[in-house]
Structures are given as C-alpha cells and as structure tokens.
XYZ file of C-alpha atoms in Angstrom:
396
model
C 105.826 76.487 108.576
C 106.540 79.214 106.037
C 103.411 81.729 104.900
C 103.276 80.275 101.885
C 103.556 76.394 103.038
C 100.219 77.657 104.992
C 98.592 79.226 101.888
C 99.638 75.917 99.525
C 98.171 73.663 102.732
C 95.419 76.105 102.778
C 94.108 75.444 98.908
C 95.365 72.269 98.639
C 92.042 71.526 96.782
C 91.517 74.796 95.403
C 92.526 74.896 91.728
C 95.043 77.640 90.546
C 95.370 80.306 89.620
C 93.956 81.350 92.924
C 93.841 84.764 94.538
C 93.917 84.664 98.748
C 94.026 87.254 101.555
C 95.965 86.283 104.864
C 93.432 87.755 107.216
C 95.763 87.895 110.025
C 98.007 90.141 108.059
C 94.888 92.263 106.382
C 93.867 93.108 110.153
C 97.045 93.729 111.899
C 97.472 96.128 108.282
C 94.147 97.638 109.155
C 95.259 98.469 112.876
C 98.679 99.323 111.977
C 97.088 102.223 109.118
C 94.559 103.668 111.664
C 97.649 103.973 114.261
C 100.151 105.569 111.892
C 97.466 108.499 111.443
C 97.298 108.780 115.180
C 93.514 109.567 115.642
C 92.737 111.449 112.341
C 89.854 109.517 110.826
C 91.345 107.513 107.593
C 89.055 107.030 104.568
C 89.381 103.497 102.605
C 90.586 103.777 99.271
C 88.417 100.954 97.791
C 90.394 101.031 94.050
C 92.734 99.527 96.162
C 90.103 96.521 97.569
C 88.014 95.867 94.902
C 86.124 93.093 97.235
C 82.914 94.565 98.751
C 83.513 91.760 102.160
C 87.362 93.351 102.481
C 85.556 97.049 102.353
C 83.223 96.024 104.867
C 86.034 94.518 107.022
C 87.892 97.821 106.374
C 85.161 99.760 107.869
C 84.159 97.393 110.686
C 87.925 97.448 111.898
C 87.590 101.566 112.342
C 87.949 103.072 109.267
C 85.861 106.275 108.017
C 84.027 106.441 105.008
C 85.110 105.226 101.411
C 87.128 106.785 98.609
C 85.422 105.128 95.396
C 87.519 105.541 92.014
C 84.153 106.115 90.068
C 80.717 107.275 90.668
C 79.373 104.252 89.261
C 81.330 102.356 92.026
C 79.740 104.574 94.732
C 76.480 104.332 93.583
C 76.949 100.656 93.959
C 78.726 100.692 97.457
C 75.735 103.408 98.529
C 73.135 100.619 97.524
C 74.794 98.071 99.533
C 74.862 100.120 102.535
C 78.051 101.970 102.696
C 78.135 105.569 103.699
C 80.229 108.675 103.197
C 81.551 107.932 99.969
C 83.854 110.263 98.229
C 84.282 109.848 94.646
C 88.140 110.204 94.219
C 88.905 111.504 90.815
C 86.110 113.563 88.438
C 83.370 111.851 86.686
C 81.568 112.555 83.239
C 79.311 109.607 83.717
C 75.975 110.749 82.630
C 74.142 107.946 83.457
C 76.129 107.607 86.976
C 75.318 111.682 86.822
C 71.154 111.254 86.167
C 71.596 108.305 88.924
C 73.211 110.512 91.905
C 70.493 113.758 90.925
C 67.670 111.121 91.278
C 68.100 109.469 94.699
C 68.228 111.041 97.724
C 70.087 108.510 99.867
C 73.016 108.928 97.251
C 72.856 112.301 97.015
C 72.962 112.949 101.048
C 75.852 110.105 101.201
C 78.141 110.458 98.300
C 80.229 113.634 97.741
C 81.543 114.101 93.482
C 85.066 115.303 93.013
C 85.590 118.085 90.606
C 88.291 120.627 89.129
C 87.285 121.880 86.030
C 83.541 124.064 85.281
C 83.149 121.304 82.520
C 82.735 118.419 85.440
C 79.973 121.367 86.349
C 77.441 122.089 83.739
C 77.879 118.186 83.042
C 75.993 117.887 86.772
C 73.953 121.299 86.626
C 72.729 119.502 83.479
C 71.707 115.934 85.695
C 70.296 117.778 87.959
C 68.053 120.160 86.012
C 66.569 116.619 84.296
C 66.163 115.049 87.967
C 62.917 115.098 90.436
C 61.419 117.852 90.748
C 60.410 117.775 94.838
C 63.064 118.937 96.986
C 65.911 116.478 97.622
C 69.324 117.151 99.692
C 72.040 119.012 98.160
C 74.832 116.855 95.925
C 77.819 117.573 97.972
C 81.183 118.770 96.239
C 84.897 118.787 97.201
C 87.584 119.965 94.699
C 90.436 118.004 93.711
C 93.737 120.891 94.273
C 97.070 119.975 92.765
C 99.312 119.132 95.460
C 101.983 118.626 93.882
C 106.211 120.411 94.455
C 106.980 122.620 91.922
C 110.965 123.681 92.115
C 112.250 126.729 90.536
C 111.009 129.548 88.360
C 110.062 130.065 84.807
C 111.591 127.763 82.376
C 113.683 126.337 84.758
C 110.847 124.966 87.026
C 110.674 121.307 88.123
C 107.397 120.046 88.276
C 108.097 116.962 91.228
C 104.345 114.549 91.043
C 101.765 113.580 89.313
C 99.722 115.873 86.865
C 95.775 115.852 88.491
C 93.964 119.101 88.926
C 94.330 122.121 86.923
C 93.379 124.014 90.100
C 96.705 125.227 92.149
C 96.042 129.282 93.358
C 93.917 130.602 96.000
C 92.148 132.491 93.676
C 91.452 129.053 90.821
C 90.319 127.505 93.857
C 87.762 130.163 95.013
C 86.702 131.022 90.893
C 85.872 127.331 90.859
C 83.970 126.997 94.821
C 82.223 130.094 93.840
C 81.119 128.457 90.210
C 80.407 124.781 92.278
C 78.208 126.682 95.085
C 76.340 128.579 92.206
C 74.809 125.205 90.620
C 71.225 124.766 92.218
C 70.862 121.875 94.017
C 74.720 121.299 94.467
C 76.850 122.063 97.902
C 80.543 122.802 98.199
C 81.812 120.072 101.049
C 85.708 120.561 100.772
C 89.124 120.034 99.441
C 91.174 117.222 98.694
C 94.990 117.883 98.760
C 96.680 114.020 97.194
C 100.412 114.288 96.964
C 101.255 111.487 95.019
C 104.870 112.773 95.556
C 104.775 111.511 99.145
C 102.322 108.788 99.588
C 103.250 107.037 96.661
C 106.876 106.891 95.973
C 108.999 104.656 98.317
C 111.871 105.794 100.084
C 114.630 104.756 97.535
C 117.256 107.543 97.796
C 118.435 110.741 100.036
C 116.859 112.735 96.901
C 113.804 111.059 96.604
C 113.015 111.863 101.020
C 114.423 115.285 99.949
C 111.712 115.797 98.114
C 109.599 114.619 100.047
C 110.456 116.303 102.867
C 109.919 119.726 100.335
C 106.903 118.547 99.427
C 105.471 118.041 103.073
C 106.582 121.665 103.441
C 105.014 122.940 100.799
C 101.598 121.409 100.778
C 101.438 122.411 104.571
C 102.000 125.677 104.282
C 99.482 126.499 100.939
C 97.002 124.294 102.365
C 95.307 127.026 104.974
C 95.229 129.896 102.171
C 93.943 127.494 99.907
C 90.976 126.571 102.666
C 90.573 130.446 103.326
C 89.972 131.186 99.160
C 87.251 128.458 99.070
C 85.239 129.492 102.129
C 85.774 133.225 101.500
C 84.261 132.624 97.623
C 81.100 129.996 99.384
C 80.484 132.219 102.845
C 80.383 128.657 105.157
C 82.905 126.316 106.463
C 83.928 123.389 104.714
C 83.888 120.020 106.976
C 86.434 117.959 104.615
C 89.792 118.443 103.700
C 91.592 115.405 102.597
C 95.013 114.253 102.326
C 97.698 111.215 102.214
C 97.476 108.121 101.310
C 99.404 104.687 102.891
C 102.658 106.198 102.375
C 102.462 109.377 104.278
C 99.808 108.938 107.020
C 102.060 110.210 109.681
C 103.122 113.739 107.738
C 99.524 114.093 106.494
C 97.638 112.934 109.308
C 99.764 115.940 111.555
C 99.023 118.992 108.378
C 97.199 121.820 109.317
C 93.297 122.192 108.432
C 93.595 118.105 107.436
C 90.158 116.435 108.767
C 90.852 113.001 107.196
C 93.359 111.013 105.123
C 93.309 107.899 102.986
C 94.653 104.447 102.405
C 94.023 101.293 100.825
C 97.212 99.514 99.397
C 98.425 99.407 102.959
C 95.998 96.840 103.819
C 97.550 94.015 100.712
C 101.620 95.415 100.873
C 102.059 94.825 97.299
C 105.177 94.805 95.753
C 106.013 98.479 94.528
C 105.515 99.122 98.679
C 108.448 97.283 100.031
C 110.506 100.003 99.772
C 108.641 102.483 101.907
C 110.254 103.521 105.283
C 107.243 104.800 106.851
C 105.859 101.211 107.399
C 106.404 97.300 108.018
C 105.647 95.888 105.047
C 103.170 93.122 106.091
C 101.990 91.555 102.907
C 98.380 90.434 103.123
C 97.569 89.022 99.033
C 98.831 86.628 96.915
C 98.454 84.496 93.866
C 98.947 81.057 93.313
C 99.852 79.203 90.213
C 100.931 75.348 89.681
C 104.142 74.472 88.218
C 103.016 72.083 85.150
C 106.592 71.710 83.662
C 110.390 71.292 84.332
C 112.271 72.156 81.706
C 115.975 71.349 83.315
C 117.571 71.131 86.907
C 116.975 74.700 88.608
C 113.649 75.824 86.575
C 110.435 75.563 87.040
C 107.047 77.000 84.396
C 104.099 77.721 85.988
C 101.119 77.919 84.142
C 99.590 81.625 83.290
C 100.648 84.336 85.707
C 100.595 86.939 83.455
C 99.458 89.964 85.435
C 101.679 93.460 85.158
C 100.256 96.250 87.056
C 99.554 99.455 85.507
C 102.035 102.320 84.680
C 105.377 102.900 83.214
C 106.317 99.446 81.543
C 109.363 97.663 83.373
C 110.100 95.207 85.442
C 108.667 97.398 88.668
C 105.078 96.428 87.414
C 105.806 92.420 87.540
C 104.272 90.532 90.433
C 106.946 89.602 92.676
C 107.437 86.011 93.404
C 106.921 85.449 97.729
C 108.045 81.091 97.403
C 111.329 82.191 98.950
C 114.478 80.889 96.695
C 112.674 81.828 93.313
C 112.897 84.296 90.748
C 111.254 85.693 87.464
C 113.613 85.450 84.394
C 114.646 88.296 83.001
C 114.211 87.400 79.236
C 110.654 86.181 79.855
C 109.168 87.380 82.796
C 105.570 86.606 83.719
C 104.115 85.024 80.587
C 100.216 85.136 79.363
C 100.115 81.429 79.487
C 103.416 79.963 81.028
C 105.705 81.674 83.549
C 109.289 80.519 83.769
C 110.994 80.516 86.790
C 114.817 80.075 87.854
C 115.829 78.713 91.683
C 118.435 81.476 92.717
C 120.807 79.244 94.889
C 121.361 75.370 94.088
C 120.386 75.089 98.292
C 116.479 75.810 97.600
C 114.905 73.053 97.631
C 113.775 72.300 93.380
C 110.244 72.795 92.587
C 108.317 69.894 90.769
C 105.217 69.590 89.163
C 102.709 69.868 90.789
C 103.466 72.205 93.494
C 102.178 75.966 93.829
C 104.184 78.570 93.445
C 103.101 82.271 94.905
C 102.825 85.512 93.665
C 102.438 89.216 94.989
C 100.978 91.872 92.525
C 102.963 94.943 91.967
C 99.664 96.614 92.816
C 96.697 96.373 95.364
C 93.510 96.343 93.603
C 94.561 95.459 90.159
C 94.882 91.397 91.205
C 91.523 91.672 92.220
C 90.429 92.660 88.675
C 91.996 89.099 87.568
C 89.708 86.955 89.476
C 85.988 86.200 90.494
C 86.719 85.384 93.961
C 89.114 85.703 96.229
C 89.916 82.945 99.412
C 90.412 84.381 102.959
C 92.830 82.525 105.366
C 93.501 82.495 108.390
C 96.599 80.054 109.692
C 96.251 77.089 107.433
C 92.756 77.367 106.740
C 90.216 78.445 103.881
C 87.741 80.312 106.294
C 85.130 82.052 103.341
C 85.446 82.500 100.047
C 84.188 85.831 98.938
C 83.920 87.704 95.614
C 85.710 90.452 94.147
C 83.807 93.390 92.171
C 84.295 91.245 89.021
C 82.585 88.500 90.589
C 79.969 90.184 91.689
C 79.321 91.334 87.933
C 80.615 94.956 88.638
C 82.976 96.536 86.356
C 84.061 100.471 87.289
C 86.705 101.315 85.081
C-alpha cells in the first residue's frame, strides 16, 4: 500500500480538503534533526508548526526551547506552558510589549530579538509603564546579519537574505552596550541565521560554492562578533544561535554556537527536496476530492488553491504526492477547482470521487489554511488536533 492509499483509507470519512501529519514520518524527522546536529541542543522553529500538539511533540521528542515568529505567539506558547522561547525576528507590538514588561513568568522565559535602538526605546518605553515591584530582567539577543558578501565597493555581491542592519564588531557592541543600558532589560546573546545555507537547496556546483563561502565566513566573524558584545556588556552571553534544517551539520560544528534551529525539517515540504544534507521524509499533506472529469487523462479537484509565500512561480505551488499526476502549467492550483493531467497513459485514471494529495511548498503556511489538522499513523486517524487558527490564534 502506497502512503497516500494509507492517508485516502485513513479519511475515508473525513471530508476534504483535509490537512494530515504522518506521525511515523514527523518522528523519525524529529530524530533524524536532533542527530544531524550531533548533540548541540536544536531549538523548534514553531512558524514552521503552527499546531501547539506538533510543538509539544517537538519538545517531548528532545528538542530545546522554541523559536516563535512573534511575541504575541510566545506570549501565547509561555501561557500554555512552554519555556525558553526566543522571539525570532524584532517586534513593535506594543500591546505584546506592555504584556512581556507585566508578567514575570514571560519575562524570565521569553528572550525579544532586536537590531535596531528603535526596537529599544519601543521596550524601555513598556517597561517604564509596567509594575513597579521588582520583576526579572527581559532578556535580549541581537539578530547579526549573517549573510556572504563577495567583493569590494561597487562591485560587491551581497549572497542572502537582507535581516539585520547590524554586521561589525563594533554595530554589534554600540547596540549590546545601548540593549544592556535599558533598566530592567538583559543582553542574553546573538543569533547568527544564514539563510544562504539553511535555506537554499543544493541545486548547482555554484549554489554549494557559496555555501561552502558562506560557512567560512560566518565561522570565522562569529568569535569577534561574540568578543564586541561581551566586551561592550562586561558578562558572558549563554546563547548564540545558528542554522536552520538545511545546515544543522555545518552550524551545529561553528565555533561559539550553543544551539541551532529547525522546523520545516519535521513536514519536508516541497521547496526541500532538493537539499543534500537530508532524506527528504515528507510528513504533511493535503487532500482534495476530484469532483469532475473533463476528458480521458484529467482530473479537477475541487479548491487547492494554496501558493506559499515568496517570489511568485511555480516553486511556491504545492506539489502533487498521488504518484502519476501533475499540475497544469496554464492553470495550476486554482482558488476553487484544480486541474490535473495523468503524466503517462499507464497510471491508473482518477475518477470522481477519489482524493487526490498535496504537499505545500512550505511548512507552516498549510497550517494557516485549516482549523485542524488529522494525525496518522499506518492507516489510521489516531487524534485530531488543531492548528493555531483553530485554536482562534492569529500571529502574523
């Protein structure tokens, strides 16, 4: 039996669409992440989740804390009993902001990300309006830019994504120096992402060329970069983080690294089957129900319509995983019907009635497109559990 003759047998009675995690695959993902980084504790991405059961399932298979993609999101995950959580990108939240400077457990268990003085006074400001009896410290790690820069001048090739405005030693310390001097607020660390690495697959010689520079490079600024932070805040910082699914193994072995992160390595979606570093291992799916066949060789399933986020192309439709089956290219995947063409006259036709499945081009994004998502295991609906949107949350 195929995977996805056990997923249709699965939710048989379920009606589509339908989101479902194969939990066999989730956990052997889970044990397969925490090996590649070969002891260094691994921090959950939870953008790339978005179900509070899967983050718990994360974390109970042996990962370390939670990156959250909002402070609003951490506050939640805080509340429901998650710890460590380090807010991955900047927030100007003030609510989130008045929130974290008015409750102790969140304060003492969720660290803000920051690279600019702006992302400062904005929490100087929360915390001059919060309690005033002595609470602990908000905890602090900047965001560096991590990113390969080739060349001088004019000439220079910027190789990643554009994050932080903080690159030097000395923007690094100017900014720990200005984080340390906000009362009530604690420099923690660094985090170090290069997208460069972790998030391109291995296409072409150039593109592990430069990754291969990039590992280099981000190795060898990383200690002065440590040095300039601690020098400007006189203590040691505990957290410097790194990596993500697609280069646990060069980030997990970087000097000064304490911890690295992943998340889309636990669903495979479909702009990860390139990646060398890994067996893809795809854990979440979609199904939809063919309601119509227009001639000998199609099929049109009804809705489907889910591109993932970024550069628009075919790279951000979900790929189709019932083997023999295609996406057209004139139509793609529509908002209410999705075509689909058999790609050899040996596949066996679809009719109506059957379920055809899906992959997102994405992790977390699918999750965004349903309430609740079914766990299987074999052939078998074992819990049905619900995503952030189900659970009324919206982060972003």
């Amino acid at each position: 039996m195929t995977l996805t003759d056990r997923l249709g047998r699965a939710t048989a009675r379920v009606s589509a669409p339908v989101a479902v995690v194969d939990l066999d695959a989730f956990d052997a993902n889970a044990a397969d992440l925490l090996r590649r980084a070969s002891g260094t504790p691994v921090r959950l991405a939870s953008k790339s989740v978005r179900v509070r059961a899967l983050v718990g399932r994360a974390l109970d298979a042996g990962f370390t804390g939670v990156m959250a993609f909002s402070l609003a999101e951490a506050l939640w995950l805080v509340g429901t009993g998650v710890r460590d959580v380090l807010v991955g990108y900047p927030s100007v939240d003030r609510d989130a902001l008045a929130r974290l400077a008015g409750d102790a457990t969140a304060r003492r268990e969720i660290t803000l990300m920051v690279d600019d003085v702006a992302q400062l006074t904005l929490l100087r400001g929360a915390l001059e309006q919060g309690p005033s009896d002595p609470l602990p410290d908000v905890q602090v790690c900047l965001d560096v830019d991590a990113s390969l820069r080739v060349g001088v001048g004019p000439l220079q090739v910027h190789v990643g994504t554009r994050r932080s405005p903080l690159r030097t030693p000395a923007e690094v310390g100017t900014l720990a120096a200005r984080a340390e001097a906000v009362p009530g607020a604690r420099l923690r660390g660094l985090m170090l992402y290069e997208a460069q690495v972790a998030g391109l697959p291995d296409t072409n010689p150039a593109v592990r060329l430069a990754k291969r520079l990039s590992v280099a490079d981000v190795d060898d600024r990383r200690g002065d970069l440590l040095a300039a932070a601690e020098a400007a805040v006189g203590h040691r910082l505990d957290l410097v983080n790194s990596g993500g699914t697609g280069s646990l193994e060069t980030s997990s072995a970087g000097p000064h690294v304490t911890e690295v992160t992943a998340g889309s390595g636990l669903f495979v979606p479909g702009l990860f089957d390139g990646y060398r570093s890994f067996r893809p291992r795809p854990s979440a799916f979609f199904g939809l129900d063919v309601v119509r066949v227009p001639a000998p060789g199609w099929a049109t399933a009804f809705g489907g319509g889910y591109p993932a986020s970024g550069p628009a192309g075919r790279a951000r439709l979900p790929r189709v995983a019932t083997a023999g089956w295609a996406l057209t290219g004139t139509e793609g995947a529509g908002e209410v019907m999705t075509p689909l063409r058999r790609r050899s006259a040996g596949q066996r036709p679809l009719r109506v009635g059957d379920r055809v499945w899906m992959r997102h081009a994405k992790a977390g994004e699918l999750m965004e497109r349903f309430d609740a998502v079914h766990l299987v295991r074999g052939d078998e609906v074992v819990d049905v559990v619900p995503t952030y949107r189900g659970e009324g949350k919206t982060f972003g």
